[in-house]
Amino acid sequence: MAEEQLHSVIVWAVIAAAVPTFFYLLRKTAPYGRHYAGAGWGPHISSRLGWIIMELPAVVVFLAVYLNGKSAFHIVPLLFLVMWQCHYLNRTFIYPFRIRASGRKTPLLVVGSGFFFNVINAYINARFISEFGEYTVGWLADPRFLIGVGVFLVGIALNLHADNILIRLRRPGGTGYVVPQGGGFRFVSCPNYMGEILEWVGWALATWSLSGLAFLLFTSANLAPRARSNHQWYVETFKDYPPHRKALIPGIY
């Protein structure tokens, strides 16, 4: 089987896997973060270390695969590389050291699953944009590229702003959760997830690729149920929680 055919098979497998993943996570919340119960899902490791391990392939594998493509030094693929690495350098090397993770644990199974997905996802996206995709300089003026980049930038701004609000809530020495206020939290419980999904909506549009669509669908299949679980947790934990807030999409979900 030629590599491009194998690449296509993997992309369709990721798309197909998004459906059962979504319905499984609607029924069972992965035990990390606020949902960590201290047992279940096998061995556990440090949350900070687990996060770095889980996200690392998105930086390293993506770059290695990208640099082996015939179009690696063309302007449009280079812009895609910058977009991708802006997100994942933050998620891998900055974000884990900003959150309060001391003493917290994450199931090794969750880390391993995330690591495996990031290897696959980095490969299918990097390989397409630097090898199988055809992006001429004219793509810079294409509405799909322009709208996609715009949506991506809105998403990353929303994601970072929401993260900053959450991090500021957790003062040194504090142990409890507080209802977040301001920014996207005026409308939804998880604007950080909404921002991340918007990033990959923008990515899928800008790259106009099945690889980008597969990434968007699988990410949404993970984050939408997680947002629902977080929202339910807020409602059950805080009796005065704003009743107008939705989980992920203002006024809808």
GROMACS .gro file of C-alpha atoms in nm:
model
  253
    1MET     CA    1   0.000   0.000   0.000
    2ALA     CA    2   0.138   0.341  -0.097
    3GLU     CA    3   0.193   0.587   0.186
    4GLU     CA    4  -0.074   0.826   0.061
    5GLN     CA    5  -0.330   0.543   0.064
    6LEU     CA    6  -0.221   0.441   0.415
    7HIS     CA    7  -0.249   0.804   0.522
    8SER     CA    8  -0.606   0.813   0.391
    9VAL     CA    9  -0.696   0.492   0.576
   10ILE     CA   10  -0.564   0.636   0.903
   11VAL     CA   11  -0.755   0.961   0.852
   12TRP     CA   12  -1.083   0.776   0.796
   13ALA     CA   13  -1.011   0.555   1.099
   14VAL     CA   14  -0.976   0.867   1.317
   15ILE     CA   15  -1.303   1.005   1.180
   16ALA     CA   16  -1.478   0.674   1.247
   17ALA     CA   17  -1.334   0.652   1.600
   18ALA     CA   18  -1.478   0.993   1.691
   19VAL     CA   19  -1.834   0.857   1.704
   20PRO     CA   20  -1.790   0.579   1.965
   21THR     CA   21  -1.550   0.803   2.159
   22PHE     CA   22  -1.817   1.071   2.190
   23PHE     CA   23  -2.086   0.834   2.315
   24TYR     CA   24  -1.850   0.653   2.552
   25LEU     CA   25  -1.735   0.977   2.714
   26LEU     CA   26  -2.094   1.094   2.750
   27ARG     CA   27  -2.145   0.791   2.974
   28LYS     CA   28  -1.810   0.779   3.155
   29THR     CA   29  -1.601   1.082   3.250
   30ALA     CA   30  -1.225   1.031   3.234
   31PRO     CA   31  -1.087   1.061   3.591
   32TYR     CA   32  -0.844   1.351   3.577
   33GLY     CA   33  -0.857   1.712   3.693
   34ARG     CA   34  -1.163   1.789   3.904
   35HIS     CA   35  -1.303   1.445   3.821
   36TYR     CA   36  -1.005   1.258   3.965
   37ALA     CA   37  -1.134   1.018   4.232
   38GLY     CA   38  -0.803   0.867   4.344
   39ALA     CA   39  -0.864   0.516   4.211
   40GLY     CA   40  -0.962   0.331   3.897
   41TRP     CA   41  -0.825   0.323   3.543
   42GLY     CA   42  -0.501   0.153   3.652
   43PRO     CA   43  -0.166   0.307   3.759
   44HIS     CA   44  -0.136   0.684   3.804
   45ILE     CA   45   0.145   0.935   3.751
   46SER     CA   46   0.202   1.302   3.826
   47SER     CA   47  -0.051   1.517   3.641
   48ARG     CA   48   0.213   1.765   3.527
   49LEU     CA   49   0.447   1.496   3.395
   50GLY     CA   50   0.156   1.310   3.239
   51TRP     CA   51   0.040   1.623   3.057
   52ILE     CA   52   0.386   1.689   2.912
   53ILE     CA   53   0.428   1.328   2.799
   54MET     CA   54   0.081   1.325   2.645
   55GLU     CA   55   0.128   1.646   2.445
   56LEU     CA   56   0.493   1.603   2.346
   57PRO     CA   57   0.429   1.412   2.018
   58ALA     CA   58   0.219   1.704   1.894
   59VAL     CA   59   0.537   1.913   1.898
   60VAL     CA   60   0.813   1.664   1.819
   61VAL     CA   61   0.644   1.415   1.585
   62PHE     CA   62   0.467   1.692   1.395
   63LEU     CA   63   0.794   1.879   1.336
   64ALA     CA   64   0.986   1.565   1.234
   65VAL     CA   65   0.717   1.454   0.989
   66TYR     CA   66   0.668   1.806   0.856
   67LEU     CA   67   1.037   1.858   0.780
   68ASN     CA   68   1.042   1.542   0.568
   69GLY     CA   69   0.781   1.680   0.328
   70LYS     CA   70   0.860   1.816  -0.017
   71SER     CA   71   0.681   2.145   0.061
   72ALA     CA   72   0.826   2.196   0.409
   73PHE     CA   73   0.985   2.531   0.320
   74HIS     CA   74   0.699   2.671   0.112
   75ILE     CA   75   0.524   2.974   0.257
   76VAL     CA   76   0.174   2.834   0.317
   77PRO     CA   77   0.283   2.511   0.489
   78LEU     CA   78   0.525   2.717   0.699
   79LEU     CA   79   0.235   2.932   0.817
   80PHE     CA   80   0.045   2.617   0.912
   81LEU     CA   81   0.351   2.498   1.103
   82VAL     CA   82   0.360   2.825   1.299
   83MET     CA   83  -0.012   2.800   1.381
   84TRP     CA   84   0.022   2.443   1.505
   85GLN     CA   85   0.335   2.501   1.710
   86CYS     CA   86   0.199   2.820   1.869
   87HIS     CA   87  -0.078   2.610   2.019
   88TYR     CA   88   0.122   2.304   2.116
   89LEU     CA   89   0.438   2.469   2.248
   90ASN     CA   90   0.214   2.647   2.496
   91ARG     CA   91   0.014   2.333   2.582
   92THR     CA   92   0.325   2.119   2.625
   93PHE     CA   93   0.588   2.339   2.789
   94ILE     CA   94   0.411   2.644   2.939
   95TYR     CA   95   0.060   2.550   3.046
   96PRO     CA   96   0.160   2.251   3.269
   97PHE     CA   97   0.380   2.479   3.480
   98ARG     CA   98   0.113   2.746   3.522
   99ILE     CA   99  -0.159   2.521   3.661
  100ARG     CA  100  -0.181   2.401   4.020
  101ALA     CA  101  -0.077   2.039   3.976
  102SER     CA  102   0.129   1.964   4.288
  103GLY     CA  103   0.030   1.625   4.430
  104ARG     CA  104  -0.227   1.559   4.160
  105LYS     CA  105  -0.236   1.235   3.968
  106THR     CA  106  -0.360   1.125   3.625
  107PRO     CA  107  -0.426   0.766   3.513
  108LEU     CA  108  -0.145   0.629   3.297
  109LEU     CA  109  -0.413   0.495   3.064
  110VAL     CA  110  -0.536   0.849   2.997
  111VAL     CA  111  -0.179   0.965   2.932
  112GLY     CA  112  -0.108   0.670   2.702
  113SER     CA  113  -0.431   0.721   2.507
  114GLY     CA  114  -0.356   1.090   2.460
  115PHE     CA  115   0.004   1.016   2.359
  116PHE     CA  116  -0.110   0.762   2.099
  117PHE     CA  117  -0.369   0.999   1.953
  118ASN     CA  118  -0.118   1.284   1.934
  119VAL     CA  119   0.130   1.066   1.746
  120ILE     CA  120  -0.135   0.969   1.491
  121ASN     CA  121  -0.281   1.317   1.468
  122ALA     CA  122   0.059   1.484   1.429
  123TYR     CA  123   0.146   1.243   1.149
  124ILE     CA  124  -0.174   1.280   0.946
  125ASN     CA  125  -0.176   1.660   0.967
  126ALA     CA  126   0.196   1.726   0.920
  127ARG     CA  127   0.223   1.479   0.635
  128PHE     CA  128  -0.069   1.631   0.451
  129ILE     CA  129   0.035   1.994   0.474
  130SER     CA  130   0.401   1.937   0.381
  131GLU     CA  131   0.376   1.642   0.141
  132PHE     CA  132   0.033   1.543   0.007
  133GLY     CA  133  -0.140   1.881   0.003
  134GLU     CA  134  -0.088   2.133  -0.276
  135TYR     CA  135  -0.071   2.489  -0.143
  136THR     CA  136   0.043   2.757  -0.385
  137VAL     CA  137   0.105   3.118  -0.286
  138GLY     CA  138  -0.242   3.191  -0.423
  139TRP     CA  139  -0.390   2.999  -0.128
  140LEU     CA  140  -0.302   3.299   0.090
  141ALA     CA  141  -0.585   3.493  -0.076
  142ASP     CA  142  -0.837   3.207  -0.072
  143PRO     CA  143  -1.144   3.279   0.148
  144ARG     CA  144  -1.111   2.935   0.311
  145PHE     CA  145  -0.760   3.020   0.425
  146LEU     CA  146  -0.845   3.372   0.538
  147ILE     CA  147  -1.160   3.272   0.728
  148GLY     CA  148  -0.986   2.969   0.874
  149VAL     CA  149  -0.691   3.168   1.007
  150GLY     CA  150  -0.932   3.427   1.149
  151VAL     CA  151  -1.135   3.161   1.331
  152PHE     CA  152  -0.814   2.998   1.456
  153LEU     CA  153  -0.692   3.329   1.602
  154VAL     CA  154  -1.026   3.394   1.773
  155GLY     CA  155  -1.015   3.043   1.915
  156ILE     CA  156  -0.661   3.065   2.050
  157ALA     CA  157  -0.734   3.405   2.207
  158LEU     CA  158  -1.048   3.267   2.376
  159ASN     CA  159  -0.862   2.957   2.492
  160LEU     CA  160  -0.572   3.152   2.642
  161HIS     CA  161  -0.797   3.411   2.806
  162ALA     CA  162  -1.009   3.140   2.968
  163ASP     CA  163  -0.696   2.960   3.089
  164ASN     CA  164  -0.570   3.283   3.245
  165ILE     CA  165  -0.898   3.334   3.431
  166LEU     CA  166  -0.890   2.979   3.567
  167ILE     CA  167  -0.525   3.004   3.671
  168ARG     CA  168  -0.582   3.336   3.853
  169LEU     CA  169  -0.865   3.175   4.052
  170ARG     CA  170  -0.622   2.932   4.211
  171ARG     CA  171  -0.430   3.147   4.454
  172PRO     CA  172  -0.117   3.012   4.627
  173GLY     CA  173  -0.221   2.792   4.917
  174GLY     CA  174  -0.579   2.767   4.797
  175THR     CA  175  -0.730   2.422   4.769
  176GLY     CA  176  -1.089   2.470   4.661
  177TYR     CA  177  -1.263   2.555   4.335
  178VAL     CA  178  -1.426   2.892   4.270
  179VAL     CA  179  -1.689   2.989   4.014
  180PRO     CA  180  -1.499   3.157   3.727
  181GLN     CA  181  -1.629   3.493   3.607
  182GLY     CA  182  -1.572   3.717   3.307
  183GLY     CA  183  -1.473   3.661   2.947
  184GLY     CA  184  -1.628   3.356   2.788
  185PHE     CA  185  -1.738   3.235   3.132
  186ARG     CA  186  -2.024   3.483   3.112
  187PHE     CA  187  -2.186   3.249   2.862
  188VAL     CA  188  -2.048   2.897   2.905
  189SER     CA  189  -1.881   2.684   3.170
  190CYS     CA  190  -1.591   2.580   2.944
  191PRO     CA  191  -1.482   2.866   2.714
  192ASN     CA  192  -1.134   2.712   2.715
  193TYR     CA  193  -1.278   2.407   2.536
  194MET     CA  194  -1.491   2.624   2.310
  195GLY     CA  195  -1.178   2.818   2.213
  196GLU     CA  196  -0.983   2.502   2.140
  197ILE     CA  197  -1.261   2.364   1.921
  198LEU     CA  198  -1.274   2.697   1.735
  199GLU     CA  199  -0.899   2.673   1.676
  200TRP     CA  200  -0.941   2.340   1.501
  201VAL     CA  201  -1.247   2.458   1.309
  202GLY     CA  202  -1.016   2.729   1.176
  203TRP     CA  203  -0.741   2.476   1.110
  204ALA     CA  204  -0.975   2.248   0.915
  205LEU     CA  205  -1.094   2.543   0.706
  206ALA     CA  206  -0.749   2.690   0.645
  207THR     CA  207  -0.592   2.358   0.546
  208TRP     CA  208  -0.911   2.240   0.372
  209SER     CA  209  -0.812   1.881   0.444
  210LEU     CA  210  -0.967   1.558   0.568
  211SER     CA  211  -0.679   1.540   0.815
  212GLY     CA  212  -0.788   1.870   0.966
  213LEU     CA  213  -1.151   1.757   0.971
  214ALA     CA  214  -1.054   1.431   1.144
  215PHE     CA  215  -0.868   1.629   1.410
  216LEU     CA  216  -1.164   1.861   1.462
  217LEU     CA  217  -1.415   1.576   1.494
  218PHE     CA  218  -1.206   1.368   1.734
  219THR     CA  219  -1.120   1.671   1.949
  220SER     CA  220  -1.487   1.769   1.965
  221ALA     CA  221  -1.580   1.411   2.054
  222ASN     CA  222  -1.351   1.441   2.357
  223LEU     CA  223  -1.416   1.799   2.464
  224ALA     CA  224  -1.795   1.820   2.424
  225PRO     CA  225  -1.867   1.540   2.676
  226ARG     CA  226  -1.595   1.678   2.905
  227ALA     CA  227  -1.756   2.022   2.895
  228ARG     CA  228  -2.092   1.865   2.983
  229SER     CA  229  -1.937   1.683   3.280
  230ASN     CA  230  -1.763   2.000   3.401
  231HIS     CA  231  -2.086   2.197   3.368
  232GLN     CA  232  -2.281   1.940   3.568
  233TRP     CA  233  -2.008   1.946   3.833
  234TYR     CA  234  -2.033   2.325   3.863
  235VAL     CA  235  -2.413   2.312   3.891
  236GLU     CA  236  -2.401   2.042   4.158
  237THR     CA  237  -2.115   2.202   4.354
  238PHE     CA  238  -2.228   2.566   4.356
  239LYS     CA  239  -2.594   2.623   4.443
  240ASP     CA  240  -2.579   2.982   4.312
  241TYR     CA  241  -2.419   2.884   3.982
  242PRO     CA  242  -2.544   3.115   3.701
  243PRO     CA  243  -2.848   2.937   3.551
  244HIS     CA  244  -2.808   3.095   3.207
  245ARG     CA  245  -2.466   2.941   3.141
  246LYS     CA  246  -2.444   2.650   2.904
  247ALA     CA  247  -2.164   2.394   2.893
  248LEU     CA  248  -1.990   2.472   2.563
  249ILE     CA  249  -2.202   2.662   2.309
  250PRO     CA  250  -2.377   2.981   2.427
  251GLY     CA  251  -2.754   2.934   2.447
  252ILE     CA  252  -2.743   2.586   2.292
  253TYR     CA  253  -2.533   2.321   2.468
   0.00000   0.00000   0.00000
